[in-house]
Amino acid sequence: MKKRYHQIELFMKYPHEVQAEWFNELIDSGSETEWGKKHDYASLRSLADFKKAVPVSDYDDLKPYIERIMKGEQNVLWPTEIKWFAKSSGTTSDKSKFIPISKESLEDCHYKGGKDMISIYYNHKPDSRIFSGRALVLGGSSTVNQLNKDSYYGDLSAVIIRNLPFWAEFQRTPSMDVALMDEWEEKLEKMAQITAKQDITSISGVPSWTLVLLRRVLEITGKDYISDVWPNLEMFAHGGVSFDPYRKQYRNIFNSDKITYLETYNASEGFFGIQDQFDEDNSMLLMLDYGIFYEFMPMEELGKDHPETLSLHEVETGVNYALIISTNGGLWRYQIGDTIEFTSLDPYRIRVTGRTKHFINAFGEELIVDNAEKALSIACEKTKAIVKDYTAAPVYMEGNSKGSHEWAIEFSQEPESFEFFKDTFDNALKSQNSDYEAKRYKSFVLSEPIIHKLPTGTFYNWMKKRGKLGGQNKVPRLSNNRKYIDEILEFIQ
């Protein structure tokens, strides 16, 4: 781990050289594939050539190629055999995506990210005893892909678990047969029953679903705090959704100052970032030697036929970019749908700010998830509330009526004054977003937000009804249409 941390320091010191090496290696590896021949990789001499020859793609663009690989064809997008696919939950649509996982992306990206997480943690806490106990990993399910007897798919966590070396099983809990169960509620119950009796020293999972498991563990044990159940717990590695709405809940349920919270940015398409400074800023070090070449699309380019992208040396701090990646799994100039901003350029650290399709911009307000998370945090702090989950959408203008935003919020601790919460939240949104503030000025365009307090368990039961429990499934936060909020409001009637 010490040796690896020195390598991490190396790419922090020479980021552009490392990215240039990976660019050349990826182009060389892809040159003999069907995709590489179609885009004449053999003739590419520069990044400018690459940008000119290869369009920015999304999943729908690559879907025909991926479907052929799922049926058994090889050397389509990547030269080595691909027989595993990470099934994305599809947070911006109800359709599933199947991301090809090569041996290289598994070993040099996903596994490497997991190991680097521990290396960075040990560099921070050299006296850690994390290996003295068990590592609780809350993952998804895995199902055999029936299109081809040699092809398999599952949540990314399941793909990783299925392919782990045998020695990794010694520390991870629960056992594979439980970890990969399809029925989420049955799996949750078994995990809680098993782990309640074990010495857990680390936890990895999506904050929302992990919280459900921890509450069940407390019910089983009759304890008040997780620190009473697992006194040696020292690290919680989390990702998938913003941790800000959950931070207070975790501090309350853990009731321990020994816990290190470690943010990670890990998607089906790759492992991108790991928190390397342990404060509440949650900025993550952009991992530059995982077989991924990065480009960054300014938001004003979104939706253009030939969008301009920036290289690492051209980015600025505090600016929203759509993330574009080329990977050792055969994704080429692939727009994953996330937006990030840089918090530091030496070394390169990032924050996830939202989704390219996860925003409200019905009236020119350009409200993103990051604005909402920060505003909710401010409102909660001032009213002693804790938000469990939420979703929001626009209320469109009809006749002479003004537009507004409608929020459905489930609290795990209700505000002392709901009216004060509404006012504080509205003002906090104004402070976070000048476009929103302008539209709210004297309510000329936007009226004050409409906020519904939802009964306890609403989002859990709604996700269950939709077959979206567990794994990487997430409550959709912001939407530019009313599909989700209308479903939610109808669901509670």
Coordinates of C-alpha atoms in Angstrom, one line a residue:
M1 CA 0.0 0.0 0.0
K2 CA 2.9 2.4 0.7
K3 CA 4.3 1.6 -2.7
R4 CA 1.0 2.2 -4.4
Y5 CA 0.6 5.5 -2.6
H6 CA 3.9 6.7 -4.0
Q7 CA 2.4 5.9 -7.5
I8 CA -0.6 8.0 -6.6
E9 CA 1.7 10.8 -5.7
L10 CA 3.4 10.4 -9.0
F11 CA 0.2 11.0 -11.1
M12 CA -0.7 13.9 -8.8
K13 CA 2.7 15.4 -9.7
Y14 CA 2.6 14.6 -13.4
P15 CA -1.1 14.5 -14.3
H16 CA -0.9 15.6 -17.9
E17 CA 1.9 13.2 -18.8
V18 CA 0.0 10.3 -17.2
Q19 CA -3.2 11.1 -19.2
A20 CA -1.2 11.4 -22.4
E21 CA 0.3 8.0 -21.9
W22 CA -3.1 6.5 -21.3
F23 CA -4.6 8.2 -24.4
N24 CA -1.9 6.7 -26.6
E25 CA -2.3 3.3 -25.0
L26 CA -6.1 3.3 -25.5
I27 CA -5.9 4.3 -29.1
D28 CA -3.3 1.6 -29.8
S29 CA -5.4 -1.0 -28.0
G30 CA -8.5 0.0 -29.9
S31 CA -7.0 0.3 -33.4
E32 CA -7.7 -3.3 -34.5
T33 CA -11.3 -3.4 -33.2
E34 CA -14.3 -2.9 -35.4
W35 CA -14.9 0.5 -33.8
G36 CA -11.2 1.5 -34.2
K37 CA -11.1 0.5 -37.9
K38 CA -14.4 2.4 -38.5
H39 CA -12.9 5.6 -37.0
D40 CA -9.4 4.9 -38.5
Y41 CA -7.5 4.9 -35.2
A42 CA -4.4 3.8 -37.0
S43 CA -4.1 7.2 -38.6
L44 CA -4.7 9.3 -35.5
R45 CA -1.7 11.3 -34.5
S46 CA -3.1 13.7 -31.9
L47 CA -6.0 14.4 -29.5
A48 CA -7.3 16.9 -32.1
D49 CA -7.4 14.0 -34.7
F50 CA -9.3 11.8 -32.2
K51 CA -11.9 14.5 -31.4
K52 CA -12.4 15.1 -35.1
A53 CA -12.7 11.4 -36.0
V54 CA -14.8 10.2 -33.0
P55 CA -18.1 11.8 -32.0
V56 CA -19.2 12.3 -28.4
S57 CA -21.5 9.3 -27.7
D58 CA -24.1 8.4 -25.2
Y59 CA -25.5 4.9 -24.4
D60 CA -28.0 4.9 -27.2
D61 CA -25.1 5.6 -29.7
L62 CA -23.1 2.6 -28.4
K63 CA -26.1 0.3 -27.7
P64 CA -26.1 -1.5 -31.1
Y65 CA -22.4 -2.4 -30.6
I66 CA -23.0 -3.5 -26.9
E67 CA -26.0 -5.7 -27.9
R68 CA -23.8 -7.5 -30.4
I69 CA -21.1 -8.1 -27.7
M70 CA -23.9 -9.4 -25.3
K71 CA -24.7 -12.0 -28.0
G72 CA -21.2 -13.2 -28.1
E73 CA -19.4 -11.1 -30.7
Q74 CA -15.9 -10.0 -29.7
N75 CA -13.4 -7.3 -30.8
V76 CA -16.2 -4.9 -31.5
L77 CA -15.4 -2.0 -29.1
W78 CA -12.4 -3.6 -27.2
P79 CA -9.8 -6.2 -28.3
T80 CA -10.0 -8.6 -25.3
E81 CA -12.9 -10.9 -24.5
I82 CA -15.9 -9.3 -22.8
K83 CA -18.4 -11.5 -21.1
W84 CA -19.5 -9.4 -18.1
F85 CA -21.8 -6.4 -18.2
A86 CA -22.6 -4.0 -15.4
K87 CA -26.4 -3.3 -15.4
S88 CA -26.9 0.4 -14.7
S89 CA -30.0 1.3 -12.7
G90 CA -30.7 4.1 -15.3
T91 CA -31.3 7.0 -13.0
T92 CA -32.4 9.3 -15.8
S93 CA -34.7 6.8 -17.5
D94 CA -36.5 3.6 -16.7
K95 CA -34.4 1.7 -19.3
S96 CA -31.5 -0.4 -18.1
K97 CA -28.0 0.1 -19.5
F98 CA -25.5 -2.7 -19.9
I99 CA -21.9 -1.5 -19.6
P100 CA -19.3 -3.9 -21.0
I101 CA -16.6 -4.9 -18.4
S102 CA -13.3 -6.1 -19.8
K103 CA -10.6 -7.8 -17.8
E104 CA -8.6 -4.6 -18.0
S105 CA -11.4 -2.4 -16.7
L106 CA -12.1 -4.9 -13.9
E107 CA -8.4 -5.2 -12.8
D108 CA -6.9 -1.8 -13.7
C109 CA -9.9 0.3 -12.8
H110 CA -12.6 -1.1 -10.5
Y111 CA -10.3 -3.4 -8.4
K112 CA -7.6 -0.8 -8.4
G113 CA -10.0 1.8 -7.1
G114 CA -11.0 -0.4 -4.2
K115 CA -7.4 -1.1 -3.3
D116 CA -6.5 2.6 -3.6
M117 CA -9.3 3.5 -1.3
I118 CA -7.6 1.4 1.4
S119 CA -4.1 2.7 0.5
I120 CA -5.3 6.3 0.8
Y121 CA -7.1 5.5 4.1
Y122 CA -4.0 3.9 5.6
N123 CA -1.9 6.8 4.5
H124 CA -4.3 9.0 6.5
K125 CA -4.5 6.5 9.4
P126 CA -1.3 4.4 9.6
D127 CA -2.3 2.8 12.9
S128 CA -5.6 1.6 11.5
R129 CA -6.9 -1.9 12.6
I130 CA -9.3 -2.1 9.7
F131 CA -8.1 -5.6 8.8
S132 CA -8.7 -7.0 12.3
G133 CA -12.5 -7.4 11.5
R134 CA -14.9 -7.8 8.7
A135 CA -15.7 -5.5 5.8
L136 CA -19.5 -5.1 5.3
V137 CA -20.3 -4.6 1.6
L138 CA -23.8 -3.7 0.6
G139 CA -24.1 -4.6 -3.1
G140 CA -26.7 -5.5 -5.7
S141 CA -27.9 -8.7 -7.3
S142 CA -26.5 -10.8 -10.2
T143 CA -28.5 -12.6 -12.8
V144 CA -27.2 -14.7 -15.7
N145 CA -27.8 -13.1 -19.1
Q146 CA -29.8 -15.6 -21.1
L147 CA -28.9 -14.2 -24.5
N148 CA -25.6 -16.1 -24.4
K149 CA -24.6 -18.9 -22.0
D150 CA -21.2 -17.3 -21.5
S151 CA -22.4 -13.8 -20.9
Y152 CA -23.5 -12.5 -17.5
Y153 CA -24.8 -9.2 -16.1
G154 CA -25.6 -7.7 -12.7
D155 CA -25.1 -4.5 -10.7
L156 CA -21.5 -3.4 -10.8
S157 CA -21.0 -4.5 -7.1
A158 CA -22.2 -8.0 -8.0
V159 CA -19.9 -8.2 -11.1
I160 CA -17.0 -7.3 -8.8
I161 CA -18.0 -9.7 -6.1
R162 CA -18.4 -12.6 -8.6
N163 CA -14.9 -12.0 -10.0
L164 CA -13.0 -11.3 -6.7
P165 CA -9.9 -13.5 -6.0
F166 CA -10.6 -16.2 -3.4
W167 CA -8.6 -14.4 -0.7
A168 CA -10.8 -11.4 -0.8
E169 CA -13.7 -13.5 0.6
F170 CA -11.9 -13.9 3.9
Q171 CA -12.7 -10.4 5.1
R172 CA -15.8 -9.4 3.1
T173 CA -19.2 -10.1 4.6
P174 CA -21.9 -11.4 4.0
S175 CA -21.1 -14.5 2.0
M176 CA -21.5 -14.5 -1.7
D177 CA -24.8 -16.4 -1.7
V178 CA -26.4 -13.7 0.5
A179 CA -24.6 -10.7 -1.1
L180 CA -26.0 -11.7 -4.5
M181 CA -29.6 -12.5 -3.6
D182 CA -32.1 -10.9 -6.0
E183 CA -34.9 -10.3 -3.4
W184 CA -33.8 -7.1 -1.8
E185 CA -35.9 -7.2 1.4
E186 CA -35.0 -10.9 2.1
K187 CA -31.4 -10.1 1.5
L188 CA -31.5 -7.1 3.8
E189 CA -32.9 -9.2 6.6
K190 CA -30.3 -11.9 6.2
M191 CA -27.5 -9.4 6.0
A192 CA -28.7 -7.7 9.2
Q193 CA -29.1 -11.0 11.1
I194 CA -25.6 -12.2 10.0
T195 CA -23.6 -9.0 10.5
A196 CA -25.3 -8.0 13.8
K197 CA -23.2 -10.8 15.4
Q198 CA -19.9 -10.0 13.6
D199 CA -17.0 -7.6 14.3
I200 CA -17.5 -5.0 11.5
T201 CA -14.6 -2.6 11.0
S202 CA -15.6 -1.0 7.7
I203 CA -18.7 -0.5 5.6
S204 CA -19.1 0.2 1.9
G205 CA -22.4 1.2 0.3
V206 CA -24.8 3.7 -1.0
P207 CA -25.8 5.9 1.9
S208 CA -29.6 5.6 1.4
W209 CA -29.7 1.8 1.4
T210 CA -27.0 1.3 4.0
L211 CA -29.0 3.4 6.4
V212 CA -32.0 1.0 6.0
L213 CA -29.7 -1.9 6.9
L214 CA -28.2 -0.2 9.9
R215 CA -31.6 0.6 11.3
R216 CA -32.6 -3.0 11.0
V217 CA -29.4 -4.0 12.8
L218 CA -30.3 -1.7 15.7
E219 CA -33.8 -3.3 15.8
I220 CA -32.3 -6.8 16.0
T221 CA -29.8 -6.0 18.6
G222 CA -31.9 -3.7 20.7
K223 CA -29.0 -1.2 20.8
D224 CA -29.3 2.6 20.5
Y225 CA -26.2 3.2 18.4
I226 CA -24.2 1.3 15.8
S227 CA -21.0 2.0 17.9
D228 CA -22.6 -0.3 20.6
V229 CA -23.0 -3.1 18.0
W230 CA -19.7 -2.7 16.2
P231 CA -17.3 -0.9 18.6
N232 CA -14.3 -1.4 16.2
L233 CA -16.0 0.2 13.2
E234 CA -13.7 2.9 11.8
M235 CA -14.5 3.6 8.2
F236 CA -17.6 4.2 6.0
A237 CA -16.9 4.4 2.3
H238 CA -19.9 5.8 0.5
G239 CA -20.8 6.9 -3.0
G240 CA -23.6 6.9 -5.6
V241 CA -25.6 9.8 -4.1
S242 CA -24.6 13.0 -2.3
F243 CA -23.7 12.4 1.3
D244 CA -24.7 15.8 2.5
P245 CA -28.4 15.0 3.2
Y246 CA -27.3 11.9 5.1
R247 CA -24.4 13.2 7.1
K248 CA -26.3 14.2 10.3
Q249 CA -28.3 10.9 10.2
Y250 CA -25.1 8.9 10.1
R251 CA -23.5 10.8 12.9
N252 CA -26.6 10.2 15.0
I253 CA -26.8 6.5 14.2
F254 CA -23.0 5.8 14.6
N255 CA -22.6 8.0 17.7
S256 CA -18.8 7.8 17.4
D257 CA -16.0 10.2 16.6
K258 CA -13.8 7.3 15.4
I259 CA -15.5 6.9 12.1
T260 CA -13.8 8.2 8.9
Y261 CA -16.2 9.0 6.1
L262 CA -14.7 8.4 2.7
E263 CA -16.4 9.6 -0.4
T264 CA -15.9 7.6 -3.6
Y265 CA -17.0 8.2 -7.2
N266 CA -17.6 4.8 -8.7
A267 CA -19.9 4.2 -11.5
S268 CA -20.6 1.2 -13.8
E269 CA -18.5 2.9 -16.4
G270 CA -15.4 3.3 -14.1
F271 CA -13.9 4.3 -10.8
F272 CA -13.1 8.0 -11.1
G273 CA -12.5 9.6 -7.7
I274 CA -11.5 8.9 -4.1
Q275 CA -11.5 11.4 -1.2
D276 CA -8.0 11.9 0.0
Q277 CA -8.5 14.8 2.4
F278 CA -10.7 13.9 5.3
D279 CA -12.8 16.9 5.9
E280 CA -16.4 17.8 5.1
D281 CA -15.5 19.3 1.7
N282 CA -15.9 15.8 0.2
S283 CA -13.6 16.7 -2.7
M284 CA -12.2 13.6 -4.4
L285 CA -8.9 13.1 -6.1
L286 CA -9.4 12.4 -9.8
M287 CA -7.8 9.1 -10.4
L288 CA -5.7 9.4 -13.5
D289 CA -4.0 6.0 -14.0
Y290 CA -7.0 3.7 -14.2
G291 CA -7.1 3.2 -18.0
I292 CA -9.5 6.2 -18.5
F293 CA -8.9 9.2 -20.6
Y294 CA -10.9 12.2 -19.5
E295 CA -12.5 15.1 -21.4
F296 CA -14.7 17.8 -19.9
M297 CA -17.6 19.4 -21.7
P298 CA -18.7 22.9 -20.7
M299 CA -22.5 22.9 -20.0
E300 CA -23.2 25.3 -22.8
E301 CA -22.0 22.7 -25.3
L302 CA -24.6 20.1 -24.0
G303 CA -26.9 19.1 -26.8
K304 CA -24.8 20.4 -29.7
D305 CA -24.2 18.1 -32.7
H306 CA -20.4 18.7 -32.4
P307 CA -19.7 19.8 -28.8
E308 CA -16.3 21.2 -27.8
T309 CA -14.5 19.5 -25.0
L310 CA -11.6 20.5 -22.8
S311 CA -8.6 18.5 -21.7
L312 CA -7.4 18.4 -18.1
H313 CA -5.0 21.3 -18.5
E314 CA -7.8 23.6 -19.8
V315 CA -10.3 23.2 -17.0
E316 CA -11.1 25.8 -14.3
T317 CA -12.3 25.5 -10.7
G318 CA -15.9 26.1 -9.9
V319 CA -17.3 25.5 -13.4
N320 CA -19.8 22.7 -14.2
Y321 CA -18.6 20.2 -16.8
A322 CA -20.2 17.1 -18.2
L323 CA -17.8 14.2 -17.9
I324 CA -16.6 12.5 -21.1
I325 CA -14.6 9.3 -20.9
S326 CA -12.7 6.8 -23.1
T327 CA -12.0 3.6 -21.3
N328 CA -10.2 0.3 -21.3
G329 CA -13.7 -1.3 -21.4
G330 CA -14.4 0.0 -24.9
L331 CA -16.3 3.2 -24.2
W332 CA -15.2 5.9 -26.6
R333 CA -15.8 9.6 -25.9
Y334 CA -18.7 8.4 -23.7
Q335 CA -20.9 10.9 -21.9
I336 CA -21.8 9.2 -18.7
G337 CA -24.5 11.7 -17.7
D338 CA -22.7 13.1 -14.6
T339 CA -21.7 16.7 -14.0
I340 CA -18.6 17.6 -12.0
E341 CA -16.7 20.7 -10.9
F342 CA -13.0 21.0 -10.0
T343 CA -12.2 22.2 -6.5
S344 CA -8.5 22.1 -7.0
L345 CA -6.1 22.0 -10.0
D346 CA -3.0 21.0 -8.1
P347 CA -3.7 18.2 -7.6
Y348 CA -6.9 17.7 -9.6
R349 CA -9.8 17.2 -7.2
I350 CA -13.5 17.1 -8.1
R351 CA -17.0 17.2 -6.7
V352 CA -20.0 15.6 -8.4
T353 CA -22.6 18.3 -8.9
G354 CA -25.5 16.4 -10.5
R355 CA -26.7 14.8 -13.7
T356 CA -26.9 16.2 -17.2
K357 CA -30.6 15.2 -17.2
H358 CA -31.2 15.7 -13.5
F359 CA -32.0 19.4 -13.2
I360 CA -34.9 21.8 -13.4
N361 CA -34.7 24.4 -16.1
A362 CA -38.4 25.1 -17.0
F363 CA -38.0 28.9 -16.6
G364 CA -34.3 29.5 -17.2
E365 CA -33.4 28.9 -13.6
E366 CA -30.9 26.1 -14.3
L367 CA -31.3 24.5 -10.8
I368 CA -29.0 21.5 -10.4
V369 CA -28.8 18.9 -7.7
D370 CA -25.8 20.5 -6.0
N371 CA -27.9 23.7 -5.5
A372 CA -30.7 21.7 -3.9
E373 CA -28.4 19.7 -1.6
K374 CA -26.7 22.8 -0.3
A375 CA -30.0 24.7 0.2
L376 CA -31.5 21.7 2.0
S377 CA -28.5 21.5 4.2
I378 CA -28.8 25.1 5.2
A379 CA -32.6 24.8 5.9
C380 CA -32.1 21.7 7.9
E381 CA -29.3 23.2 10.0
K382 CA -31.5 26.3 10.8
T383 CA -34.6 24.3 11.7
K384 CA -33.0 21.2 13.2
A385 CA -34.5 19.0 10.5
I386 CA -33.2 15.9 8.8
V387 CA -34.2 15.2 5.2
K388 CA -34.4 11.5 4.4
D389 CA -35.3 11.7 0.7
Y390 CA -36.8 14.2 -1.8
T391 CA -37.7 14.8 -5.4
A392 CA -38.8 18.0 -7.2
A393 CA -40.2 19.1 -10.5
P394 CA -41.6 22.3 -12.0
V395 CA -45.2 23.5 -11.9
Y396 CA -45.7 24.9 -15.4
M397 CA -47.5 28.2 -16.0
E398 CA -51.2 28.0 -17.0
G399 CA -53.2 31.0 -18.1
N400 CA -52.2 33.9 -15.8
S401 CA -50.7 31.7 -13.1
K402 CA -47.0 31.8 -12.4
G403 CA -44.7 28.9 -12.4
S404 CA -43.1 27.3 -9.3
H405 CA -41.2 24.3 -8.1
E406 CA -42.9 21.5 -6.3
W407 CA -41.0 19.5 -3.7
A408 CA -41.9 16.2 -2.1
I409 CA -39.8 15.7 1.0
E410 CA -39.6 12.8 3.5
F411 CA -38.1 13.8 6.8
S412 CA -36.6 11.5 9.3
Q413 CA -36.7 14.5 11.7
E414 CA -39.3 17.2 11.0
P415 CA -38.3 20.9 11.2
E416 CA -39.3 22.8 14.3
S417 CA -41.3 25.1 12.1
F418 CA -42.4 23.9 8.7
E419 CA -43.1 27.5 7.5
F420 CA -39.7 28.7 8.6
F421 CA -38.1 25.7 6.8
K422 CA -39.9 26.6 3.6
D423 CA -38.8 30.2 3.8
T424 CA -35.2 29.3 4.7
F425 CA -35.0 26.7 1.9
D426 CA -36.3 29.2 -0.7
N427 CA -33.8 31.9 0.4
A428 CA -31.0 29.3 0.5
L429 CA -31.8 28.3 -3.1
K430 CA -31.6 32.0 -4.0
S431 CA -28.2 32.2 -2.4
Q432 CA -27.0 29.1 -4.3
N433 CA -28.3 30.0 -7.8
S434 CA -28.5 33.6 -9.2
D435 CA -30.8 32.5 -12.0
Y436 CA -33.3 31.1 -9.5
E437 CA -33.0 34.2 -7.5
A438 CA -33.7 36.4 -10.6
K439 CA -36.8 34.3 -11.5
R440 CA -38.0 34.5 -7.9
Y441 CA -37.6 38.3 -7.7
K442 CA -40.9 39.7 -6.5
S443 CA -42.4 36.4 -7.8
F444 CA -42.5 37.8 -11.3
V445 CA -41.8 34.4 -12.9
L446 CA -41.6 31.9 -10.1
S447 CA -43.8 31.8 -7.1
E448 CA -42.6 30.4 -3.8
P449 CA -41.9 26.7 -3.8
I450 CA -44.6 24.2 -2.9
I451 CA -43.4 21.7 -0.4
H452 CA -45.2 18.5 0.6
K453 CA -44.3 16.6 3.8
L454 CA -44.4 12.9 2.9
P455 CA -45.4 10.1 5.3
T456 CA -42.5 8.0 6.7
G457 CA -41.6 5.2 4.3
T458 CA -43.1 6.8 1.2
F459 CA -40.0 6.7 -1.0
Y460 CA -39.1 3.2 0.1
N461 CA -42.5 1.9 -0.7
W462 CA -42.6 3.8 -4.0
M463 CA -39.2 2.4 -5.1
K464 CA -40.4 -1.1 -4.1
K465 CA -43.5 -0.7 -6.2
R466 CA -41.3 0.2 -9.2
G467 CA -39.0 -2.7 -8.6
K468 CA -36.1 -0.3 -7.8
L469 CA -35.1 -1.4 -4.3
G470 CA -31.4 -1.8 -3.3
G471 CA -28.2 -1.8 -5.3
Q472 CA -27.5 1.3 -7.3
N473 CA -31.1 2.4 -7.5
K474 CA -31.6 6.0 -6.4
V475 CA -34.5 8.3 -5.8
P476 CA -34.6 10.7 -8.7
R477 CA -33.8 14.1 -7.2
L478 CA -34.7 16.8 -9.8
S479 CA -36.6 16.3 -13.0
N480 CA -37.6 18.8 -15.7
N481 CA -40.9 17.0 -16.2
R482 CA -43.5 15.9 -13.7
K483 CA -43.4 12.2 -14.2
Y484 CA -41.9 11.3 -10.8
I485 CA -43.5 13.8 -8.6
D486 CA -47.0 13.1 -10.0
E487 CA -46.4 9.4 -9.3
I488 CA -45.3 10.1 -5.8
L489 CA -48.2 12.4 -5.0
E490 CA -50.7 9.9 -6.5
F491 CA -49.0 7.1 -4.5
I492 CA -49.7 8.7 -1.1
Q493 CA -53.4 9.5 -1.8

